[in-house]
Short mmCIF file of C-alpha atoms and ligand atoms in Angstrom, two decimals:
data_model
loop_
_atom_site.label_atom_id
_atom_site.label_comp_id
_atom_site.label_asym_id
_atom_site.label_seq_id
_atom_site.Cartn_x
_atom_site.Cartn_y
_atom_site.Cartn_z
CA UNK A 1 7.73 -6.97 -60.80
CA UNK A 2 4.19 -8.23 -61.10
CA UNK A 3 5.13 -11.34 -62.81
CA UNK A 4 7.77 -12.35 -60.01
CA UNK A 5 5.85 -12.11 -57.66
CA UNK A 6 3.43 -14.33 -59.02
CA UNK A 7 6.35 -16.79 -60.17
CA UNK A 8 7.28 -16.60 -56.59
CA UNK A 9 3.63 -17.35 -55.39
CA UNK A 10 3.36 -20.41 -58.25
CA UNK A 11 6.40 -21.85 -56.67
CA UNK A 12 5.34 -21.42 -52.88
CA UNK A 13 2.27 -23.48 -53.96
CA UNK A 14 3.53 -25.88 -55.59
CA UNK A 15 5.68 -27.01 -53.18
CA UNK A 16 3.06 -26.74 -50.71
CA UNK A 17 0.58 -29.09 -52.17
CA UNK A 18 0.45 -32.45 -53.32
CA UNK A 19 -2.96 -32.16 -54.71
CA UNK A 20 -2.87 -32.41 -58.78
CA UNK A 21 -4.87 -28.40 -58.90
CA UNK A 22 -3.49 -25.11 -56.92
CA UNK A 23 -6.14 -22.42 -57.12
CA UNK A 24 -4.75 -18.88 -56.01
CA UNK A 25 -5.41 -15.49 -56.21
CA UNK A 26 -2.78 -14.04 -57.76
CA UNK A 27 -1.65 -10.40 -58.97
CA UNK A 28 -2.19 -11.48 -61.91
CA UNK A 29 -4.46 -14.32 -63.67
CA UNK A 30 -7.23 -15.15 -65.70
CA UNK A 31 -10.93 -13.02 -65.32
CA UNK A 32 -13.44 -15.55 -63.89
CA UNK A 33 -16.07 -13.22 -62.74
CA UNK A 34 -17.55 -9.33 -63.43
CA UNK A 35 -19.34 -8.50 -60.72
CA UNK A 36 -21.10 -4.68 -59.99
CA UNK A 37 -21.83 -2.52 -61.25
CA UNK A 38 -21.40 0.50 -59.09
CA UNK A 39 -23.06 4.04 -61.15
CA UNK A 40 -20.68 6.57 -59.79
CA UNK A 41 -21.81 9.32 -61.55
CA UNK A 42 -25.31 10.10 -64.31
CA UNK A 43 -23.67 13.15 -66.68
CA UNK A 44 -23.11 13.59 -70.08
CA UNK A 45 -24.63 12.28 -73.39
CA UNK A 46 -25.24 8.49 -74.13
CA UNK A 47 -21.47 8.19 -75.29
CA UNK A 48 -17.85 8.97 -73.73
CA UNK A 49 -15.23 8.10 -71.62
CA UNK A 50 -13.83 8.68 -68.05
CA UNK A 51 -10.75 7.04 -66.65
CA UNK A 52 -7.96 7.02 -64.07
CA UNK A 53 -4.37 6.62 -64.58
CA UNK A 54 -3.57 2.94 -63.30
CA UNK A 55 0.18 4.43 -62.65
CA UNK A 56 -0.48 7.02 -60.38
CA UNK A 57 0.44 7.25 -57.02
CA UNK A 58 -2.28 5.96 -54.84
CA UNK A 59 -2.89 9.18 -53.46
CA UNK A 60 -3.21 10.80 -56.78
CA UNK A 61 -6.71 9.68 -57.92
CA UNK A 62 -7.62 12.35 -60.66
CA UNK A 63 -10.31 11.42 -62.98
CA UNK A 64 -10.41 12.35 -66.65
CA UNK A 65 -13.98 12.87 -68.41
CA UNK A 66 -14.33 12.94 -71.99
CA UNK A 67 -17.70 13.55 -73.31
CA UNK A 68 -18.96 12.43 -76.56
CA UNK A 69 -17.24 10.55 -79.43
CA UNK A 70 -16.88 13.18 -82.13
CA UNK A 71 -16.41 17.19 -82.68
CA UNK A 72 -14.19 17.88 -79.36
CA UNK A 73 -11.44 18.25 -77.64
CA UNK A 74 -12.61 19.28 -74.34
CA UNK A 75 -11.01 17.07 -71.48
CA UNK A 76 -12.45 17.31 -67.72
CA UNK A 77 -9.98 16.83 -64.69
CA UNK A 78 -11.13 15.98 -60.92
CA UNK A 79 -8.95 15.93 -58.15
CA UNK A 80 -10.79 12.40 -57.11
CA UNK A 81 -13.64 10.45 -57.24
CA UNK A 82 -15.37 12.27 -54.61
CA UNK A 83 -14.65 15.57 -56.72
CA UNK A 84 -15.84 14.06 -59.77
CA UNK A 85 -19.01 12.87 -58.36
CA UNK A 86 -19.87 16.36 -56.69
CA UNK A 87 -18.85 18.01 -60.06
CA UNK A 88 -16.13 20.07 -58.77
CA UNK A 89 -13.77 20.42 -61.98
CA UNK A 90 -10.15 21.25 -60.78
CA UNK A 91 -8.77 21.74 -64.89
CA UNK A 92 -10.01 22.04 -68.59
CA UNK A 93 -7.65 21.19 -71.35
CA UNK A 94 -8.15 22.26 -74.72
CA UNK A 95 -6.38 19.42 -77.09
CA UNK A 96 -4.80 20.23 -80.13
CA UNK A 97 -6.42 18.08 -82.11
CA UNK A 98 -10.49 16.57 -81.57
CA UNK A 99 -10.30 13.07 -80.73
CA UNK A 100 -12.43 9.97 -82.45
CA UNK A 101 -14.79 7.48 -80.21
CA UNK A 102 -14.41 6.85 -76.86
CA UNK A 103 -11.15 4.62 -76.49
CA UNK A 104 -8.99 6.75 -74.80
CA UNK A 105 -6.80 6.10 -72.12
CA UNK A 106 -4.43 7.70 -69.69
CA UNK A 107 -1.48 5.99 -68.60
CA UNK A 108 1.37 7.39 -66.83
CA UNK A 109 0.04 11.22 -66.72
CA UNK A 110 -0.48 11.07 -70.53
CA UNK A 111 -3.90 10.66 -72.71
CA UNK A 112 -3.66 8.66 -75.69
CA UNK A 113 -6.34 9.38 -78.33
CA UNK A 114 -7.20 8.75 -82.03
CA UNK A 115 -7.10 11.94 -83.70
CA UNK A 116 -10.34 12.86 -85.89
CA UNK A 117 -10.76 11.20 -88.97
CA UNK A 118 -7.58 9.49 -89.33
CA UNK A 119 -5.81 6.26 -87.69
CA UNK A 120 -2.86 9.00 -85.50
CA UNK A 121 -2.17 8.08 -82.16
CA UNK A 122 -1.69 11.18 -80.31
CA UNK A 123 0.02 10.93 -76.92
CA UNK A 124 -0.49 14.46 -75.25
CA UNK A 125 0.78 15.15 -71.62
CA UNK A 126 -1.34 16.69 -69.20
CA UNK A 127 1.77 18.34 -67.20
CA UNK A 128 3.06 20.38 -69.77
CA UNK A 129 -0.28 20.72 -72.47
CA UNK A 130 1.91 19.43 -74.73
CA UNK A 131 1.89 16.86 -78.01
CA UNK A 132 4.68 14.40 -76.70
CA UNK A 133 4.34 12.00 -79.89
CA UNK A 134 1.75 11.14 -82.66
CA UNK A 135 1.99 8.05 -85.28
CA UNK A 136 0.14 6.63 -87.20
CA UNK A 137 -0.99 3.25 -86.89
CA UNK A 138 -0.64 1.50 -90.11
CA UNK A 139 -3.24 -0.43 -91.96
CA UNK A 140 -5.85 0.34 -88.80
CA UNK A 141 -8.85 1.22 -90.22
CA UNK A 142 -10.70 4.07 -89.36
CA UNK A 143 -13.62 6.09 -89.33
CA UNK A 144 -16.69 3.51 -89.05
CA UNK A 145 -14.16 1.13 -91.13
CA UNK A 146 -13.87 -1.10 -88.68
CA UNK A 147 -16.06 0.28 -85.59
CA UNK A 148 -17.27 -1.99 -82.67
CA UNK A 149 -20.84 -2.62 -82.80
CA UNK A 150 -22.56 0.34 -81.73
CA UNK A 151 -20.30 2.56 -84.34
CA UNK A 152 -19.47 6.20 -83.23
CA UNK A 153 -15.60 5.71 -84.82
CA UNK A 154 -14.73 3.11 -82.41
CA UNK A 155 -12.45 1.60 -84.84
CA UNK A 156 -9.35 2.14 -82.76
CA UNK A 157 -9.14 1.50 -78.78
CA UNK A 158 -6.14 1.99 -76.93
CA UNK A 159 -5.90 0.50 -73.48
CA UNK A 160 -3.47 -0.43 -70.35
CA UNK A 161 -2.76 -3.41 -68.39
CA UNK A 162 -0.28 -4.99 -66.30
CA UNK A 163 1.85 -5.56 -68.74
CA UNK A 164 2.17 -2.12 -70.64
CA UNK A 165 0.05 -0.25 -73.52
CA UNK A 166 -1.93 -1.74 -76.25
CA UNK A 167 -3.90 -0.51 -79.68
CA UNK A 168 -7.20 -3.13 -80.86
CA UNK A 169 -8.06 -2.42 -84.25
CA UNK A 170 -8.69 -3.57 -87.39
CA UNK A 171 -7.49 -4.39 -90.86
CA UNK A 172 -8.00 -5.18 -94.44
CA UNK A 173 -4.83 -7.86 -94.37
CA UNK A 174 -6.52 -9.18 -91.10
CA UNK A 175 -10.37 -9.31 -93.30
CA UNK A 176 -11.49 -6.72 -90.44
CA UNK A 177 -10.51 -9.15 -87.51
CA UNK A 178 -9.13 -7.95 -84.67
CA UNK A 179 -5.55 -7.26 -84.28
CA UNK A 180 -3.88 -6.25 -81.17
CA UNK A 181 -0.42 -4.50 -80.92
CA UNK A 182 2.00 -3.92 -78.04
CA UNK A 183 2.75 0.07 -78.50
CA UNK A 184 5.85 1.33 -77.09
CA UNK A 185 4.44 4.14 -74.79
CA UNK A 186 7.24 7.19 -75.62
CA UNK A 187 7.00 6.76 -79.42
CA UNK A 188 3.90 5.06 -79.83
CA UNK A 189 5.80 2.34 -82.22
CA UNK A 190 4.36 -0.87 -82.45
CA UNK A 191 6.35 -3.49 -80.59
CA UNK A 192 4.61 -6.43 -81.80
CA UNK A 193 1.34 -7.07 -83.33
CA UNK A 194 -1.36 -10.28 -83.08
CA UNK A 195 -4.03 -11.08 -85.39
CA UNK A 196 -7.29 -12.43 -83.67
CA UNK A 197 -10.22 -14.40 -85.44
CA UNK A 198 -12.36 -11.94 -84.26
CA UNK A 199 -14.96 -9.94 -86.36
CA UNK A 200 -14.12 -6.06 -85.35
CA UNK A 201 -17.65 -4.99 -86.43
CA UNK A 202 -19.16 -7.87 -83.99
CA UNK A 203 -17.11 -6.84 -80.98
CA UNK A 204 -19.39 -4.62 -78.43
CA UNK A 205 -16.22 -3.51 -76.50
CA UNK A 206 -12.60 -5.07 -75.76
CA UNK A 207 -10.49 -4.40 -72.66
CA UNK A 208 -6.55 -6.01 -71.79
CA UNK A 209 -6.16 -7.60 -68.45
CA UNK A 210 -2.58 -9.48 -67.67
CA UNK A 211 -1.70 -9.47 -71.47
CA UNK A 212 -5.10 -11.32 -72.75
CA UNK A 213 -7.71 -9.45 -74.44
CA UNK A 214 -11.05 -10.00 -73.43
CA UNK A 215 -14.29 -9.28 -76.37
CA UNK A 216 -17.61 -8.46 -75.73
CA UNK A 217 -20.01 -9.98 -78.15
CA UNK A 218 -22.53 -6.88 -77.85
CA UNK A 219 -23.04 -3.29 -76.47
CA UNK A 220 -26.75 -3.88 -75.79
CA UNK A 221 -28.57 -6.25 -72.81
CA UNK A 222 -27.46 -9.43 -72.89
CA UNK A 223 -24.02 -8.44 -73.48
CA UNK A 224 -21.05 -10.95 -72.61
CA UNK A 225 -17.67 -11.70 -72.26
CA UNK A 226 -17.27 -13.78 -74.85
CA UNK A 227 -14.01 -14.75 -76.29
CA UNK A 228 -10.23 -13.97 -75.43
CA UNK A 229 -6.95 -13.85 -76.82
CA UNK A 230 -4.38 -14.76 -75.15
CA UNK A 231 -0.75 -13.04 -76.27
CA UNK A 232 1.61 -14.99 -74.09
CA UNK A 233 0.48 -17.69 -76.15
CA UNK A 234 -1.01 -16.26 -79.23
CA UNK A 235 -4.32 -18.80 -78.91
CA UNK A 236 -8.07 -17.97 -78.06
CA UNK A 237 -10.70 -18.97 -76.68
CA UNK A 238 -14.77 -18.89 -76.18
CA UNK A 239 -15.71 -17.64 -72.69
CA UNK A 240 -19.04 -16.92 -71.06
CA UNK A 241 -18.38 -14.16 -68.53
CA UNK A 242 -21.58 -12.33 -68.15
CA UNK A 243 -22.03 -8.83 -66.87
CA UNK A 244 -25.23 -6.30 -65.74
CA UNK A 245 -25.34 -3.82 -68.77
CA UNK A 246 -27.73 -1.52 -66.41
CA UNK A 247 -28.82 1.08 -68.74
CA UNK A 248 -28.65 -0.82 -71.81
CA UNK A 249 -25.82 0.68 -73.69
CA UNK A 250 -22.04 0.46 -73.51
CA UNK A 251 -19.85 2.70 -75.56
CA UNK A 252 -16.81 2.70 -73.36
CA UNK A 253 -15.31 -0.21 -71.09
CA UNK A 254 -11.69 -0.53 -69.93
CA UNK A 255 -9.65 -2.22 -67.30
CA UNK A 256 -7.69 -0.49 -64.71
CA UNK A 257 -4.90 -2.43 -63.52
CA UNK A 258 -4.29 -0.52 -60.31
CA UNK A 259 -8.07 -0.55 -58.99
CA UNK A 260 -8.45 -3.87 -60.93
CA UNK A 261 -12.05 -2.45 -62.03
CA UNK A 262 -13.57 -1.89 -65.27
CA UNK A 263 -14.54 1.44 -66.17
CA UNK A 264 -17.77 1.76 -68.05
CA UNK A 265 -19.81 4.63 -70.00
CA UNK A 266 -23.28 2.78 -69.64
CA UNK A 267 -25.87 5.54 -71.77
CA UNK A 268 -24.96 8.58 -69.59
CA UNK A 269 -24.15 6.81 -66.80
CA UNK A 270 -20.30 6.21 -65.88
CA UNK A 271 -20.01 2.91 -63.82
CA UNK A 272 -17.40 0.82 -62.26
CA UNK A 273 -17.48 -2.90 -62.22
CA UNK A 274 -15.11 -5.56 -60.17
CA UNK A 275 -13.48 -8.43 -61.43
CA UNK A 276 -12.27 -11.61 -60.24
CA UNK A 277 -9.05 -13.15 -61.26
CA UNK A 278 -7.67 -16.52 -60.64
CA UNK A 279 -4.37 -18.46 -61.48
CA UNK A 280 -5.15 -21.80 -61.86
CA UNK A 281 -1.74 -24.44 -61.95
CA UNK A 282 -1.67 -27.98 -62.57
CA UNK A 283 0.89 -29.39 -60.69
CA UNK A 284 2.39 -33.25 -61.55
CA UNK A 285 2.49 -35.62 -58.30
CA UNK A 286 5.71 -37.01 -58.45
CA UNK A 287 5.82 -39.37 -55.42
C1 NAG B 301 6.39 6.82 -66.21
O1 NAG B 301 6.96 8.09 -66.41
C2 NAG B 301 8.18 8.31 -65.72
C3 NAG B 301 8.66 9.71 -66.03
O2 NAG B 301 7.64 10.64 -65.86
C4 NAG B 301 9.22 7.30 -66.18
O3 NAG B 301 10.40 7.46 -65.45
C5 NAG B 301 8.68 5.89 -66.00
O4 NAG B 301 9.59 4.96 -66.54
C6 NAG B 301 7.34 5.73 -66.69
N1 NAG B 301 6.79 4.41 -66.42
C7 NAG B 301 6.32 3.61 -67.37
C8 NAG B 301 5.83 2.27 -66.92
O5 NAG B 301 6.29 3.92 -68.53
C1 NAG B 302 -15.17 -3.51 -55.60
O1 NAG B 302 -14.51 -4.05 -54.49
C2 NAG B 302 -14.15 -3.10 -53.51
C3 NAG B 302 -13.33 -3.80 -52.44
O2 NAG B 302 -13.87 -5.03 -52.11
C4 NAG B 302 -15.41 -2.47 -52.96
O3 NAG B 302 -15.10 -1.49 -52.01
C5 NAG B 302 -16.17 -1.80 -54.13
O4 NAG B 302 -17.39 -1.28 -53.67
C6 NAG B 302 -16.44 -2.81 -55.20
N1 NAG B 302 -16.97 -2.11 -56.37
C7 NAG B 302 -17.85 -2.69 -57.20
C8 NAG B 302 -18.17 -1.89 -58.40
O5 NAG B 302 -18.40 -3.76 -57.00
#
């Protein structure tokens, strides 16, 4: 849907303009600018995670709060923002299984995690408490194998976009580069996998927006956007996107599609941050 209407919009300004460059803003495009951040919230230790589901309906806006990278399975649920922020839990679940690092995501009223100690995908749904599917992901390494910079088993981080649900991790055959797959979001299989030049263990954080994956070179201050992989086209590139790492320490950043916001664990402090996307065309002046 998403990409028609942009096709549509391409067309409309194309025909429109007879200048060689159409800038728009379209629903979807390439990130230009990071701008915030907003601190929503101060809780929890120096590492975790806290999302929203990017395909709930816009008057469902539960937040999910995972706190800590290791030893738990403890997951937090707030009726909204506003909830969240005043600390008034609506739900506890109790996983089956403890989770690794802090790449979790929930997407369509499921959590995906990595499962302790192991390279699983677990997809567990919140309606029914249940274990809906769990694979393995072959050849990611796991486990401080292949961790982004700041370690705590970051080795495997599963995110959303516009486009569907993705796994970044690493592997030996890749020489612990990046590799990004396309899962398949009922049986977590792997629809199709790219390998990245990308040194896992110099990656601060990744995040997916419009099927291009965007790296971090650090966790710490100074921390950038810094290159990107495009998977329409399977080619990178070095970009220089900065953004204000407030408290100094990232373990946790992810793109929401539906709030088109990044989500941010910043040292105990769980941020939001804007971004900016553009569609650039170069049109051909016929006349
Ligand atoms: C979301 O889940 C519903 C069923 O709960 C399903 O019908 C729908 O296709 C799913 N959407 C996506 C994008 O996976
Ligand atoms: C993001 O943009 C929205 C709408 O313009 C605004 O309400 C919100 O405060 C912004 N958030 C950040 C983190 O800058």
């Amino acid at each position: 849907r998403l990409v028609e209407e942009e096709e549509n919009m391409m067309s409309r300004c194309m025909k429109k303009t007879v200048l060689s460059v159409c800038f728009l803003i379209a629903a979807c495009g390439k990130l230009m600018k990071i701008t915030g951040p907003v601190t929503v919230k101060t809780s929890g230790t120096r590492f975790g995670a806290w999302m929203t589901d990017p395909l709930a309906s816009p008057r469902n806006n539960r937040v999910w709060y995972m706190d800590t990278y290791t030893n738990s399975k403890v997951v937090r649920e707030y009726k909204s923002m506003t909830d969240f922020v005043s600390g008034l839990e609506s739900r506890t679940y109790y996983l089956p299984f403890k989770w690794a690092g802090t790449n979790h995501v929930v997407y369509n009223g499921s959590l995906y995690y990595n499962k302790e100690q192991s390279n699983i995908i677990v997809k567990y749904s919140f309606e029914t408490g249940r274990v809906l599917a769990q694979r393995a992901l072959e050849y990611a390494g796991f486990h401080n194998v292949y961790p982004y910079t700041w370690g705590g088993f970051s080795d495997i981080d599963l995110m959303a976009d516009e486009l569907g649900l993705w796994a970044v991790y690493a592997t030996n055959q890749n020489a612990g580069n990046i590799v990004v797959s396309e899962l398949e979001p009922e049986t977590l299989e792997v629809q199709r996998t790219w390998n990245t030049e990308y040194s896992k263990r110099n990656a601060g954080e990744s995040f997916m927006i419009c099927g291009t994956l965007y790296i971090t070179n650090s966790h710490l201050t100074g921390a950038k956007v810094y290159y990107s992989y495009n998977t329409k086209t399977s080619t990178y590139e070095y970009t220089d996107i900065p953004f204000h790492n407030q408290y100094f320490h990232i373990s946790m950043l992810d793109y929401n599609a539906r709030e088109r916001a990044l989500y941010a664990w910043n040292n105990g402090h769980q941020v939001i941050f804007n971004v900016t996307l553009y569609h650039v065309i170069k049109t051909e002046d016929d006349s």
